[in-house]
PDB file of C-alpha atoms in Angstrom:
ATOM      1  CA  MET Q   1      15.520  57.040  29.761  1.00  0.00           C
ATOM      2  CA  LYS Q   2      17.007  55.504  26.624  1.00  0.00           C
ATOM      3  CA  ARG Q   3      19.351  53.352  28.742  1.00  0.00           C
ATOM      4  CA  THR Q   4      16.363  52.128  30.804  1.00  0.00           C
ATOM      5  CA  HIS Q   5      14.472  51.058  27.648  1.00  0.00           C
ATOM      6  CA  THR Q   6      17.581  49.266  26.377  1.00  0.00           C
ATOM      7  CA  LEU Q   7      17.983  47.349  29.636  1.00  0.00           C
ATOM      8  CA  MET Q   8      14.286  46.409  29.604  1.00  0.00           C
ATOM      9  CA  ALA Q   9      14.531  45.162  26.023  1.00  0.00           C
ATOM     10  CA  THR Q  10      17.635  43.130  26.861  1.00  0.00           C
ATOM     11  CA  ALA Q  11      15.880  41.568  29.848  1.00  0.00           C
ATOM     12  CA  ALA Q  12      12.839  40.698  27.718  1.00  0.00           C
ATOM     13  CA  LEU Q  13      15.019  39.037  25.077  1.00  0.00           C
ATOM     14  CA  ALA Q  14      16.732  36.996  27.764  1.00  0.00           C
ATOM     15  CA  THR Q  15      13.415  35.368  28.677  1.00  0.00           C
ATOM     16  CA  LEU Q  16      12.783  34.157  25.111  1.00  0.00           C
ATOM     17  CA  THR Q  17      13.887  30.663  24.102  1.00  0.00           C
ATOM     18  CA  VAL Q  18      14.895  29.837  20.566  1.00  0.00           C
ATOM     19  CA  PRO Q  19      13.232  26.577  19.444  1.00  0.00           C
ATOM     20  CA  PRO Q  20      15.750  23.896  18.489  1.00  0.00           C
ATOM     21  CA  LEU Q  21      16.157  22.940  14.860  1.00  0.00           C
ATOM     22  CA  ALA Q  22      13.887  20.066  13.882  1.00  0.00           C
ATOM     23  CA  ALA Q  23      15.545  16.674  13.757  1.00  0.00           C
ATOM     24  CA  ALA Q  24      16.105  15.059  10.383  1.00  0.00           C
ATOM     25  CA  ALA Q  25      13.507  12.414  11.302  1.00  0.00           C
ATOM     26  CA  ASP Q  26      10.873  15.158  11.284  1.00  0.00           C
ATOM     27  CA  TYR Q  27      11.136  15.383   7.504  1.00  0.00           C
ATOM     28  CA  ASP Q  28      10.945  13.080   4.496  1.00  0.00           C
ATOM     29  CA  VAL Q  29      13.048  13.795   1.419  1.00  0.00           C
ATOM     30  CA  ILE Q  30      11.054  12.683  -1.620  1.00  0.00           C
ATOM     31  CA  ALA Q  31      12.855  11.990  -4.898  1.00  0.00           C
ATOM     32  CA  LEU Q  32      10.730  13.067  -7.860  1.00  0.00           C
ATOM     33  CA  PRO Q  33      11.164  12.205 -11.552  1.00  0.00           C
ATOM     34  CA  GLY Q  34      13.807  14.328 -13.224  1.00  0.00           C
ATOM     35  CA  GLY Q  35      16.167  14.202 -10.263  1.00  0.00           C
ATOM     36  CA  ARG Q  36      14.280  16.792  -8.205  1.00  0.00           C
ATOM     37  CA  ASN Q  37      13.921  16.333  -4.440  1.00  0.00           C
ATOM     38  CA  VAL Q  38      11.145  17.690  -2.233  1.00  0.00           C
ATOM     39  CA  VAL Q  39      11.377  17.970   1.554  1.00  0.00           C
ATOM     40  CA  VAL Q  40       8.063  17.163   3.259  1.00  0.00           C
ATOM     41  CA  PRO Q  41       7.366  17.483   7.013  1.00  0.00           C
ATOM     42  CA  ALA Q  42       6.826  14.076   8.606  1.00  0.00           C
ATOM     43  CA  PHE Q  43       3.351  15.073   9.796  1.00  0.00           C
ATOM     44  CA  ARG Q  44       2.396  15.538   6.133  1.00  0.00           C
ATOM     45  CA  THR Q  45       3.346  11.985   5.163  1.00  0.00           C
ATOM     46  CA  TYR Q  46       0.797   9.180   5.244  1.00  0.00           C
ATOM     47  CA  MET Q  47       1.554   5.543   6.092  1.00  0.00           C
ATOM     48  CA  ALA Q  48      -1.145   2.877   5.897  1.00  0.00           C
ATOM     49  CA  THR Q  49      -1.641   0.315   8.629  1.00  0.00           C
ATOM     50  CA  GLY Q  50      -0.663  -3.311   8.112  1.00  0.00           C
ATOM     51  CA  TYR Q  51      -2.990  -5.592   6.183  1.00  0.00           C
ATOM     52  CA  ALA Q  52      -4.979  -8.037   8.312  1.00  0.00           C
ATOM     53  CA  PRO Q  53      -6.544 -11.136   6.714  1.00  0.00           C
ATOM     54  CA  SER Q  54     -10.126 -10.502   5.651  1.00  0.00           C
ATOM     55  CA  GLU Q  55     -12.693 -12.842   7.190  1.00  0.00           C
ATOM     56  CA  LYS Q  56     -14.772 -12.606   4.021  1.00  0.00           C
ATOM     57  CA  ASN Q  57     -11.816 -13.456   1.793  1.00  0.00           C
ATOM     58  CA  MET Q  58     -10.702 -16.353   3.979  1.00  0.00           C
ATOM     59  CA  ALA Q  59     -14.223 -17.799   4.102  1.00  0.00           C
ATOM     60  CA  PHE Q  60     -14.246 -17.775   0.305  1.00  0.00           C
ATOM     61  CA  LEU Q  61     -10.824 -19.464   0.155  1.00  0.00           C
ATOM     62  CA  LYS Q  62     -11.941 -22.192   2.553  1.00  0.00           C
ATOM     63  CA  GLY Q  63     -14.706 -22.986   0.078  1.00  0.00           C
ATOM     64  CA  LEU Q  64     -12.068 -23.737  -2.565  1.00  0.00           C
ATOM     65  CA  LYS Q  65     -10.288 -26.361  -0.476  1.00  0.00           C
ATOM     66  CA  ASP Q  66     -11.921 -29.427  -2.040  1.00  0.00           C
ATOM     67  CA  LYS Q  67     -11.569 -27.971  -5.539  1.00  0.00           C
ATOM     68  CA  ALA Q  68      -7.854 -27.197  -5.299  1.00  0.00           C
ATOM     69  CA  PRO Q  69      -6.201 -29.732  -2.990  1.00  0.00           C
ATOM     70  CA  ALA Q  70      -2.663 -28.378  -3.394  1.00  0.00           C
ATOM     71  CA  PRO Q  71      -2.699 -24.773  -4.614  1.00  0.00           C
ATOM     72  CA  ARG Q  72       0.333 -22.531  -4.659  1.00  0.00           C
ATOM     73  CA  LEU Q  73       1.287 -19.268  -3.063  1.00  0.00           C
ATOM     74  CA  VAL Q  74       1.912 -16.139  -5.136  1.00  0.00           C
ATOM     75  CA  ALA Q  75       5.277 -14.603  -6.045  1.00  0.00           C
ATOM     76  CA  PHE Q  76       5.179 -11.042  -7.372  1.00  0.00           C
ATOM     77  CA  ASP Q  77       7.982  -9.856  -9.631  1.00  0.00           C
ATOM     78  CA  THR Q  78       9.556  -7.242  -7.374  1.00  0.00           C
ATOM     79  CA  ALA Q  79      11.720  -5.965 -10.236  1.00  0.00           C
ATOM     80  CA  LYS Q  80       8.603  -4.461 -11.841  1.00  0.00           C
ATOM     81  CA  ASN Q  81       6.499  -1.617 -10.459  1.00  0.00           C
ATOM     82  CA  ASN Q  82       7.774  -2.131  -6.926  1.00  0.00           C
ATOM     83  CA  LYS Q  83       7.816   1.508  -5.881  1.00  0.00           C
ATOM     84  CA  ALA Q  84       7.120   2.270  -2.246  1.00  0.00           C
ATOM     85  CA  MET Q  85       5.482   5.708  -2.415  1.00  0.00           C
ATOM     86  CA  LEU Q  86       2.764   7.574  -4.297  1.00  0.00           C
ATOM     87  CA  LEU Q  87       2.181  11.317  -4.147  1.00  0.00           C
ATOM     88  CA  CYS Q  88      -1.211  12.623  -3.064  1.00  0.00           C
ATOM     89  CA  ARG Q  89      -2.251  16.004  -4.483  1.00  0.00           C
ATOM     90  CA  ALA Q  90       1.252  16.230  -6.026  1.00  0.00           C
ATOM     91  CA  SER Q  91       2.724  17.049  -2.618  1.00  0.00           C
ATOM     92  CA  PHE Q  92       2.097  14.511   0.143  1.00  0.00           C
ATOM     93  CA  PRO Q  93       3.648  11.004   0.106  1.00  0.00           C
ATOM     94  CA  VAL Q  94       1.460   7.967   0.762  1.00  0.00           C
ATOM     95  CA  TYR Q  95       3.238   4.775   1.851  1.00  0.00           C
ATOM     96  CA  GLY Q  96       2.214   1.230   2.544  1.00  0.00           C
ATOM     97  CA  PRO Q  97       2.780  -0.150   6.062  1.00  0.00           C
ATOM     98  CA  ASN Q  98       6.399   0.344   7.158  1.00  0.00           C
ATOM     99  CA  LYS Q  99       7.081   1.809   3.695  1.00  0.00           C
ATOM    100  CA  THR Q 100       6.883  -1.687   2.203  1.00  0.00           C
ATOM    101  CA  PRO Q 101       7.172  -1.576  -1.623  1.00  0.00           C
ATOM    102  CA  PHE Q 102       3.790  -2.174  -3.228  1.00  0.00           C
ATOM    103  CA  ALA Q 103       4.523  -5.402  -5.155  1.00  0.00           C
ATOM    104  CA  SER Q 104       6.010  -6.871  -1.984  1.00  0.00           C
ATOM    105  CA  LEU Q 105       2.959  -5.671  -0.037  1.00  0.00           C
ATOM    106  CA  MET Q 106       0.543  -7.379  -2.445  1.00  0.00           C
ATOM    107  CA  GLU Q 107       2.525 -10.624  -2.319  1.00  0.00           C
ATOM    108  CA  ALA Q 108       2.534 -10.617   1.482  1.00  0.00           C
ATOM    109  CA  ALA Q 109      -1.202  -9.830   1.712  1.00  0.00           C
ATOM    110  CA  ALA Q 110      -2.210 -12.586  -0.722  1.00  0.00           C
ATOM    111  CA  ASN Q 111       0.000 -15.223   0.879  1.00  0.00           C
ATOM    112  CA  LEU Q 112      -1.123 -14.205   4.362  1.00  0.00           C
ATOM    113  CA  GLU Q 113      -4.732 -15.003   3.463  1.00  0.00           C
ATOM    114  CA  LEU Q 114      -3.894 -18.152   1.499  1.00  0.00           C
ATOM    115  CA  VAL Q 115      -2.019 -19.584   4.487  1.00  0.00           C
ATOM    116  CA  ALA Q 116      -4.328 -18.239   7.230  1.00  0.00           C
ATOM    117  CA  SER Q 117      -7.356 -19.768   5.478  1.00  0.00           C
ATOM    118  CA  GLY Q 118      -5.739 -23.210   5.642  1.00  0.00           C
ATOM    119  CA  LEU Q 119      -5.822 -23.531   1.859  1.00  0.00           C
ATOM    120  CA  VAL Q 120      -2.060 -23.406   1.285  1.00  0.00           C
ATOM    121  CA  GLU Q 121       0.986 -24.564   3.226  1.00  0.00           C
ATOM    122  CA  PRO Q 122       3.567 -21.865   4.070  1.00  0.00           C
ATOM    123  CA  ASP Q 123       6.281 -23.678   2.090  1.00  0.00           C
ATOM    124  CA  ALA Q 124       4.166 -24.310  -1.020  1.00  0.00           C
ATOM    125  CA  PRO Q 125       5.567 -23.484  -4.464  1.00  0.00           C
ATOM    126  CA  ARG Q 126       4.358 -20.299  -6.139  1.00  0.00           C
ATOM    127  CA  ILE Q 127       2.664 -19.022  -9.233  1.00  0.00           C
ATOM    128  CA  GLN Q 128       4.202 -15.904 -10.778  1.00  0.00           C
ATOM    129  CA  ALA Q 129       2.598 -12.462 -10.760  1.00  0.00           C
ATOM    130  CA  SER Q 130       3.433  -8.946 -11.891  1.00  0.00           C
ATOM    131  CA  LEU Q 131       1.877  -5.768 -10.534  1.00  0.00           C
ATOM    132  CA  ASP Q 132       0.653  -3.805 -13.561  1.00  0.00           C
ATOM    133  CA  GLU Q 133      -0.998  -0.900 -11.751  1.00  0.00           C
ATOM    134  CA  PHE Q 134      -1.092   0.310  -8.159  1.00  0.00           C
ATOM    135  CA  ASP Q 135      -2.473   3.825  -7.983  1.00  0.00           C
ATOM    136  CA  PHE Q 136      -5.212   6.009  -6.561  1.00  0.00           C
ATOM    137  CA  SER Q 137      -7.307   9.059  -7.318  1.00  0.00           C
ATOM    138  CA  SER Q 138      -8.130  11.540  -4.566  1.00  0.00           C
ATOM    139  CA  PHE Q 139     -10.250  13.984  -6.576  1.00  0.00           C
ATOM    140  CA  GLY Q 140     -14.013  13.686  -6.777  1.00  0.00           C
ATOM    141  CA  GLY Q 141     -14.720  10.193  -5.545  1.00  0.00           C
ATOM    142  CA  GLY Q 142     -11.658   8.395  -4.239  1.00  0.00           C
ATOM    143  CA  LYS Q 143     -10.452   5.256  -6.025  1.00  0.00           C
ATOM    144  CA  TRP Q 144      -7.735   2.681  -5.474  1.00  0.00           C
ATOM    145  CA  SER Q 145      -6.875   0.928  -8.766  1.00  0.00           C
ATOM    146  CA  ILE Q 146      -4.913  -2.334  -8.531  1.00  0.00           C
ATOM    147  CA  ASN Q 147      -4.197  -4.538 -11.563  1.00  0.00           C
ATOM    148  CA  ALA Q 148      -1.969  -7.606 -11.769  1.00  0.00           C
ATOM    149  CA  THR Q 149      -1.174 -10.422 -14.195  1.00  0.00           C
ATOM    150  CA  PHE Q 150      -0.728 -14.032 -13.041  1.00  0.00           C
ATOM    151  CA  THR Q 151       1.110 -16.815 -14.835  1.00  0.00           C
ATOM    152  CA  VAL Q 152       1.351 -20.553 -14.224  1.00  0.00           C
ATOM    153  CA  GLN Q 153       3.186 -22.974 -16.465  1.00  0.00           C
ATOM    154  CA  GLY Q 154       0.970 -24.593 -19.073  1.00  0.00           C
ATOM    155  CA  LYS Q 155      -1.810 -22.003 -18.793  1.00  0.00           C
ATOM    156  CA  PRO Q 156      -2.369 -18.632 -20.477  1.00  0.00           C
ATOM    157  CA  PRO Q 157      -1.721 -15.599 -18.242  1.00  0.00           C
ATOM    158  CA  PHE Q 158      -4.754 -13.907 -16.731  1.00  0.00           C
ATOM    159  CA  THR Q 159      -5.186 -10.348 -15.507  1.00  0.00           C
ATOM    160  CA  VAL Q 160      -7.197  -9.159 -12.523  1.00  0.00           C
ATOM    161  CA  LYS Q 161      -8.322  -5.523 -12.410  1.00  0.00           C
ATOM    162  CA  SER Q 162      -9.906  -3.992  -9.335  1.00  0.00           C
ATOM    163  CA  VAL Q 163     -11.188  -0.500  -8.552  1.00  0.00           C
ATOM    164  CA  HIS Q 164     -12.191   0.218  -4.960  1.00  0.00           C
ATOM    165  CA  SER Q 165     -14.182   3.433  -4.464  1.00  0.00           C
ATOM    166  CA  PHE Q 166     -14.325   5.424  -1.232  1.00  0.00           C
ATOM    167  CA  PRO Q 167     -15.429   8.912  -0.092  1.00  0.00           C
ATOM    168  CA  VAL Q 168     -12.808  11.669   0.025  1.00  0.00           C
ATOM    169  CA  SER Q 169     -12.911  14.667   2.353  1.00  0.00           C
ATOM    170  CA  ALA Q 170     -12.352  18.208   1.160  1.00  0.00           C
ATOM    171  CA  GLY Q 171      -8.839  19.572   1.523  1.00  0.00           C
ATOM    172  CA  ALA Q 172      -5.519  17.862   0.945  1.00  0.00           C
ATOM    173  CA  VAL Q 173      -4.795  16.946   4.574  1.00  0.00           C
ATOM    174  CA  ASN Q 174      -8.038  15.066   5.197  1.00  0.00           C
ATOM    175  CA  GLY Q 175      -8.344  13.833   1.613  1.00  0.00           C
ATOM    176  CA  CYS Q 176      -4.900  12.223   1.638  1.00  0.00           C
ATOM    177  CA  GLY Q 177      -5.718  10.694   5.011  1.00  0.00           C
ATOM    178  CA  ASP Q 178      -8.789   9.112   3.427  1.00  0.00           C
ATOM    179  CA  VAL Q 179      -6.590   7.659   0.673  1.00  0.00           C
ATOM    180  CA  MET Q 180      -4.263   6.125   3.252  1.00  0.00           C
ATOM    181  CA  ASN Q 181      -7.117   4.708   5.329  1.00  0.00           C
ATOM    182  CA  ALA Q 182      -8.765   3.142   2.266  1.00  0.00           C
ATOM    183  CA  LEU Q 183      -5.683   1.191   1.159  1.00  0.00           C
ATOM    184  CA  PRO Q 184      -6.377  -1.990   3.200  1.00  0.00           C
ATOM    185  CA  ALA Q 185      -9.931  -2.110   1.823  1.00  0.00           C
ATOM    186  CA  GLY Q 186      -8.540  -1.618  -1.691  1.00  0.00           C
ATOM    187  CA  ILE Q 187      -6.201  -4.585  -1.221  1.00  0.00           C
ATOM    188  CA  GLU Q 188      -9.033  -6.686   0.217  1.00  0.00           C
ATOM    189  CA  ALA Q 189     -11.238  -5.902  -2.798  1.00  0.00           C
ATOM    190  CA  PHE Q 190      -8.476  -6.822  -5.250  1.00  0.00           C
ATOM    191  CA  LEU Q 191      -7.759 -10.125  -3.520  1.00  0.00           C
ATOM    192  CA  MET Q 192     -11.421 -11.114  -3.487  1.00  0.00           C
ATOM    193  CA  LYS Q 193     -11.591 -10.361  -7.205  1.00  0.00           C
ATOM    194  CA  LEU Q 194      -8.518 -12.555  -7.700  1.00  0.00           C
ATOM    195  CA  TYR Q 195      -9.861 -15.495  -5.701  1.00  0.00           C
ATOM    196  CA  SER Q 196     -13.285 -15.373  -7.376  1.00  0.00           C
ATOM    197  CA  ASP Q 197     -11.850 -15.267 -10.911  1.00  0.00           C
ATOM    198  CA  PRO Q 198     -12.362 -18.700 -12.545  1.00  0.00           C
ATOM    199  CA  ALA Q 199      -8.849 -18.418 -13.974  1.00  0.00           C
ATOM    200  CA  PHE Q 200      -7.449 -18.362 -10.423  1.00  0.00           C
ATOM    201  CA  LEU Q 201      -8.981 -21.716  -9.521  1.00  0.00           C
ATOM    202  CA  ASP Q 202      -7.937 -23.073 -12.909  1.00  0.00           C
ATOM    203  CA  ALA Q 203      -4.364 -21.951 -12.243  1.00  0.00           C
ATOM    204  CA  MET Q 204      -4.426 -23.496  -8.774  1.00  0.00           C
ATOM    205  CA  GLN Q 205      -5.642 -26.810 -10.192  1.00  0.00           C
ATOM    206  CA  ALA Q 206      -2.966 -26.717 -12.867  1.00  0.00           C
ATOM    207  CA  ALA Q 207      -0.370 -25.995 -10.219  1.00  0.00           C
ATOM    208  CA  ALA Q 208      -1.601 -28.903  -8.128  1.00  0.00           C
ATOM    209  CA  ALA Q 209      -1.320 -31.242 -11.103  1.00  0.00           C
ATOM    210  CA  ASN Q 210       2.310 -30.257 -11.829  1.00  0.00           C
TER     211      ASN Q 210
END
């Protein structure tokens, strides 16, 4: 009887399949301050979609055409605050599209709209910018906070600060997804605040006169 049970158990085990080890691509290794690394499953990482030019922003830029006949593109200092990842709920990484570093992302988004609106030529010279803050809050009401300083020769620097609010779902999984989904709207809001700042037009006119 004992031998029969043993044979039955062996036969049952033979029908089981051991799942293969997950591939390395199924995980992200996140480097934290202090030299500590955290391994996060890929399905718990969040990557925003690419930024598409905003019709509202481009309509505003087209209205500046006669006021700034030769404005410049924007060049962000990628040596400053050009990280590519933020942690949501202290555990889940949030990336820009294709894990593009954030200062590079802001530069690309601004120049995309400036060129697509017909206001600026793709090979135009550039005014300088530095990304001072690029962060979010996912507790209570969600917020994307983006601040940057712009400099053009012969003019004082000016700073643009933008806070874009959005609803956040309960729970880390859905809440962090809301953060990711709100990033393009946060960028759009910042860029509109930049374009509508009188100092922006002043800088563009100064650039055109140089």
